[in-house]
Amino acid sequence: MRESRRVFYLCLLTFFVKCSTLEEIKAKPGDDVTLQCQGPRQGAIELLEWSKHDLKDYVFYFRDERSYENFQHPAFHGRVELRDPQMKDGDMSVILKNVNIKDTGTYECYVGDKLITVNHLTVTDSTWTCTGLSVSVLSIAAVVGLVIFGKL
């Protein structure tokens, strides 16, 4: 019986740690979000690519000091721009405007062929978040633990 309790609490702890360390951007439909990317601070950027895991086309494509919308996936036309068009201090972050549920996913920032940053965006109407859920589960687990261990 004690072993099963240990397994239960270990699983609960693993769930909480995973949720609390997950780096993710949360947004509601219609929001504008910034996908962060910090690249080299000096030198001209010859090639910057923002991609989304489940798409063949780019989210944003920048080469030779200009962006190319014809390489973008149609869902992102007119909705993505550099936060700082001069990319001062290596800021290659992009602003994704008017997000929707279909924008949920993992985005990668590449400079040349080097992966610089990974962002995970979750777009949802729900107010339940990983943190809120984990706090609720931990509160319930604490009460159950007190009841169980209090009787021993």
mmCIF file of C-alpha atoms in Angstrom:
data_model
loop_
_atom_site.group_PDB
_atom_site.id
_atom_site.type_symbol
_atom_site.label_atom_id
_atom_site.label_comp_id
_atom_site.label_asym_id
_atom_site.label_seq_id
_atom_site.Cartn_x
_atom_site.Cartn_y
_atom_site.Cartn_z
ATOM 1 C CA MET A 1 0.000 0.000 0.000
ATOM 2 C CA ARG A 2 2.783 2.442 0.866
ATOM 3 C CA GLU A 3 4.520 1.686 -2.435
ATOM 4 C CA SER A 4 1.411 2.610 -4.413
ATOM 5 C CA ARG A 5 1.190 5.909 -2.495
ATOM 6 C CA ARG A 6 4.814 6.667 -3.323
ATOM 7 C CA VAL A 7 4.175 5.971 -7.001
ATOM 8 C CA PHE A 8 1.100 8.217 -6.906
ATOM 9 C CA TYR A 9 3.006 11.125 -5.346
ATOM 10 C CA LEU A 10 5.960 10.628 -7.685
ATOM 11 C CA CYS A 11 3.624 10.798 -10.690
ATOM 12 C CA LEU A 12 1.968 13.896 -9.246
ATOM 13 C CA LEU A 13 5.326 15.573 -8.659
ATOM 14 C CA THR A 14 6.475 14.724 -12.194
ATOM 15 C CA PHE A 15 3.297 16.279 -13.596
ATOM 16 C CA PHE A 16 3.789 19.464 -11.568
ATOM 17 C CA VAL A 17 7.482 19.854 -12.471
ATOM 18 C CA LYS A 18 6.798 19.321 -16.156
ATOM 19 C CA CYS A 19 4.056 21.948 -16.157
ATOM 20 C CA SER A 20 6.031 24.511 -14.227
ATOM 21 C CA THR A 21 9.146 24.273 -16.416
ATOM 22 C CA LEU A 22 7.365 24.275 -19.769
ATOM 23 C CA GLU A 23 8.286 27.440 -21.667
ATOM 24 C CA GLU A 24 5.244 28.443 -23.578
ATOM 25 C CA ILE A 25 3.409 31.490 -24.867
ATOM 26 C CA LYS A 26 -0.282 31.537 -24.057
ATOM 27 C CA ALA A 27 -2.727 33.718 -25.944
ATOM 28 C CA LYS A 28 -6.393 34.114 -26.728
ATOM 29 C CA PRO A 29 -7.808 34.330 -30.255
ATOM 30 C CA GLY A 30 -7.312 37.825 -31.651
ATOM 31 C CA ASP A 31 -4.219 38.606 -29.546
ATOM 32 C CA ASP A 32 -0.886 39.706 -31.000
ATOM 33 C CA VAL A 33 2.060 37.684 -29.666
ATOM 34 C CA THR A 34 5.815 38.066 -29.827
ATOM 35 C CA LEU A 35 7.827 34.983 -30.728
ATOM 36 C CA GLN A 36 11.199 35.634 -29.098
ATOM 37 C CA CYS A 37 14.539 35.111 -30.853
ATOM 38 C CA GLN A 38 17.853 36.580 -29.752
ATOM 39 C CA GLY A 39 20.625 36.052 -32.288
ATOM 40 C CA PRO A 40 24.129 37.379 -32.825
ATOM 41 C CA ARG A 41 24.555 40.995 -31.760
ATOM 42 C CA GLN A 42 26.989 41.988 -34.481
ATOM 43 C CA GLY A 43 27.180 41.394 -38.202
ATOM 44 C CA ALA A 44 24.532 41.437 -40.882
ATOM 45 C CA ILE A 45 21.922 38.708 -40.864
ATOM 46 C CA GLU A 46 21.936 37.125 -44.298
ATOM 47 C CA LEU A 47 19.201 34.569 -43.638
ATOM 48 C CA LEU A 48 16.493 34.424 -40.969
ATOM 49 C CA GLU A 49 13.813 31.741 -41.064
ATOM 50 C CA TRP A 50 10.866 31.247 -38.757
ATOM 51 C CA SER A 51 9.149 27.906 -39.205
ATOM 52 C CA LYS A 52 6.301 25.975 -37.611
ATOM 53 C CA HIS A 53 6.702 22.240 -37.076
ATOM 54 C CA ASP A 54 3.605 21.133 -38.961
ATOM 55 C CA LEU A 55 4.087 23.335 -42.059
ATOM 56 C CA LYS A 56 6.310 23.071 -45.128
ATOM 57 C CA ASP A 57 6.290 26.799 -45.908
ATOM 58 C CA TYR A 58 7.800 29.408 -43.618
ATOM 59 C CA VAL A 59 6.069 31.566 -41.059
ATOM 60 C CA PHE A 60 8.568 34.348 -41.866
ATOM 61 C CA TYR A 61 11.497 34.412 -44.302
ATOM 62 C CA PHE A 62 14.137 37.170 -44.367
ATOM 63 C CA ARG A 63 17.128 37.233 -46.715
ATOM 64 C CA ASP A 64 19.437 39.943 -48.042
ATOM 65 C CA GLU A 65 17.877 42.667 -45.874
ATOM 66 C CA ARG A 66 14.255 42.048 -46.852
ATOM 67 C CA SER A 67 11.374 39.693 -46.098
ATOM 68 C CA TYR A 68 9.854 37.446 -48.746
ATOM 69 C CA GLU A 69 6.130 36.878 -48.363
ATOM 70 C CA ASN A 70 6.077 34.447 -51.312
ATOM 71 C CA PHE A 71 7.954 31.888 -49.131
ATOM 72 C CA GLN A 72 5.388 32.256 -46.340
ATOM 73 C CA HIS A 73 2.559 29.855 -45.683
ATOM 74 C CA PRO A 74 -0.663 31.585 -46.821
ATOM 75 C CA ALA A 75 -2.089 31.484 -43.277
ATOM 76 C CA PHE A 76 0.629 33.920 -42.169
ATOM 77 C CA HIS A 77 0.477 36.456 -45.041
ATOM 78 C CA GLY A 78 0.155 39.958 -43.628
ATOM 79 C CA ARG A 79 0.241 38.747 -40.015
ATOM 80 C CA VAL A 80 3.975 38.443 -39.235
ATOM 81 C CA GLU A 81 6.566 41.206 -38.961
ATOM 82 C CA LEU A 82 9.897 41.772 -37.269
ATOM 83 C CA ARG A 83 9.536 43.369 -33.845
ATOM 84 C CA ASP A 84 12.589 45.496 -34.681
ATOM 85 C CA PRO A 85 13.092 45.853 -38.453
ATOM 86 C CA GLN A 86 16.750 46.860 -37.891
ATOM 87 C CA MET A 87 17.279 43.762 -35.695
ATOM 88 C CA LYS A 88 19.358 45.867 -33.290
ATOM 89 C CA ASP A 89 21.343 43.892 -30.736
ATOM 90 C CA GLY A 90 20.380 40.638 -32.455
ATOM 91 C CA ASP A 91 16.635 40.933 -31.805
ATOM 92 C CA MET A 92 15.095 38.662 -34.448
ATOM 93 C CA SER A 93 11.770 38.310 -32.676
ATOM 94 C CA VAL A 94 8.622 38.461 -34.764
ATOM 95 C CA ILE A 95 5.142 39.648 -33.931
ATOM 96 C CA LEU A 96 2.347 37.298 -34.965
ATOM 97 C CA LYS A 97 -0.866 39.305 -35.242
ATOM 98 C CA ASN A 98 -4.443 38.239 -34.674
ATOM 99 C CA VAL A 99 -3.663 34.695 -33.540
ATOM 100 C CA ASN A 100 -6.208 31.911 -33.825
ATOM 101 C CA ILE A 101 -6.517 28.337 -32.570
ATOM 102 C CA LYS A 102 -4.770 26.997 -35.704
ATOM 103 C CA ASP A 103 -1.643 29.004 -34.771
ATOM 104 C CA THR A 104 -1.087 26.740 -31.757
ATOM 105 C CA GLY A 105 2.201 24.890 -32.173
ATOM 106 C CA THR A 106 5.973 24.945 -31.990
ATOM 107 C CA TYR A 107 7.874 27.698 -33.784
ATOM 108 C CA GLU A 108 11.607 27.677 -34.520
ATOM 109 C CA CYS A 109 13.925 30.576 -35.292
ATOM 110 C CA TYR A 110 16.910 29.794 -37.520
ATOM 111 C CA VAL A 111 19.771 32.084 -38.486
ATOM 112 C CA GLY A 112 21.332 30.442 -41.500
ATOM 113 C CA ASP A 113 21.170 26.744 -40.677
ATOM 114 C CA LYS A 114 21.581 27.247 -36.915
ATOM 115 C CA LEU A 115 18.578 26.790 -34.620
ATOM 116 C CA ILE A 116 18.503 29.756 -32.234
ATOM 117 C CA THR A 117 15.192 29.568 -30.385
ATOM 118 C CA VAL A 118 12.114 27.372 -29.985
ATOM 119 C CA ASN A 119 8.790 28.890 -28.891
ATOM 120 C CA HIS A 120 5.601 26.973 -28.144
ATOM 121 C CA LEU A 121 2.397 28.918 -28.646
ATOM 122 C CA THR A 122 -0.933 27.812 -27.221
ATOM 123 C CA VAL A 123 -3.995 29.729 -28.367
ATOM 124 C CA THR A 124 -7.109 28.893 -26.387
ATOM 125 C CA ASP A 125 -10.277 30.416 -24.999
ATOM 126 C CA SER A 126 -9.925 28.264 -21.903
ATOM 127 C CA THR A 127 -8.973 29.804 -18.593
ATOM 128 C CA TRP A 128 -7.553 26.471 -17.372
ATOM 129 C CA THR A 129 -3.793 26.625 -17.603
ATOM 130 C CA CYS A 130 -1.140 24.096 -16.748
ATOM 131 C CA THR A 131 -0.248 26.086 -13.651
ATOM 132 C CA GLY A 132 -3.847 26.432 -12.513
ATOM 133 C CA LEU A 133 -4.507 22.756 -13.064
ATOM 134 C CA SER A 134 -1.333 21.684 -11.267
ATOM 135 C CA VAL A 135 -2.133 23.911 -8.264
ATOM 136 C CA SER A 136 -5.626 22.398 -8.097
ATOM 137 C CA VAL A 137 -4.282 18.848 -8.327
ATOM 138 C CA LEU A 138 -1.615 19.549 -5.700
ATOM 139 C CA SER A 139 -4.183 21.038 -3.333
ATOM 140 C CA ILE A 140 -6.379 17.970 -3.656
ATOM 141 C CA ALA A 141 -3.354 15.688 -3.241
ATOM 142 C CA ALA A 142 -2.317 17.553 -0.087
ATOM 143 C CA VAL A 143 -5.755 17.098 1.458
ATOM 144 C CA VAL A 144 -5.837 13.403 0.479
ATOM 145 C CA GLY A 145 -2.306 12.975 1.839
ATOM 146 C CA LEU A 146 -3.255 14.568 5.156
ATOM 147 C CA VAL A 147 -6.300 12.337 5.447
ATOM 148 C CA ILE A 148 -4.338 9.171 4.575
ATOM 149 C CA PHE A 149 -1.243 9.928 6.620
ATOM 150 C CA GLY A 150 -3.270 11.408 9.459
ATOM 151 C CA LYS A 151 -4.927 8.021 9.985
ATOM 152 C CA LEU A 152 -1.628 6.115 10.121
#
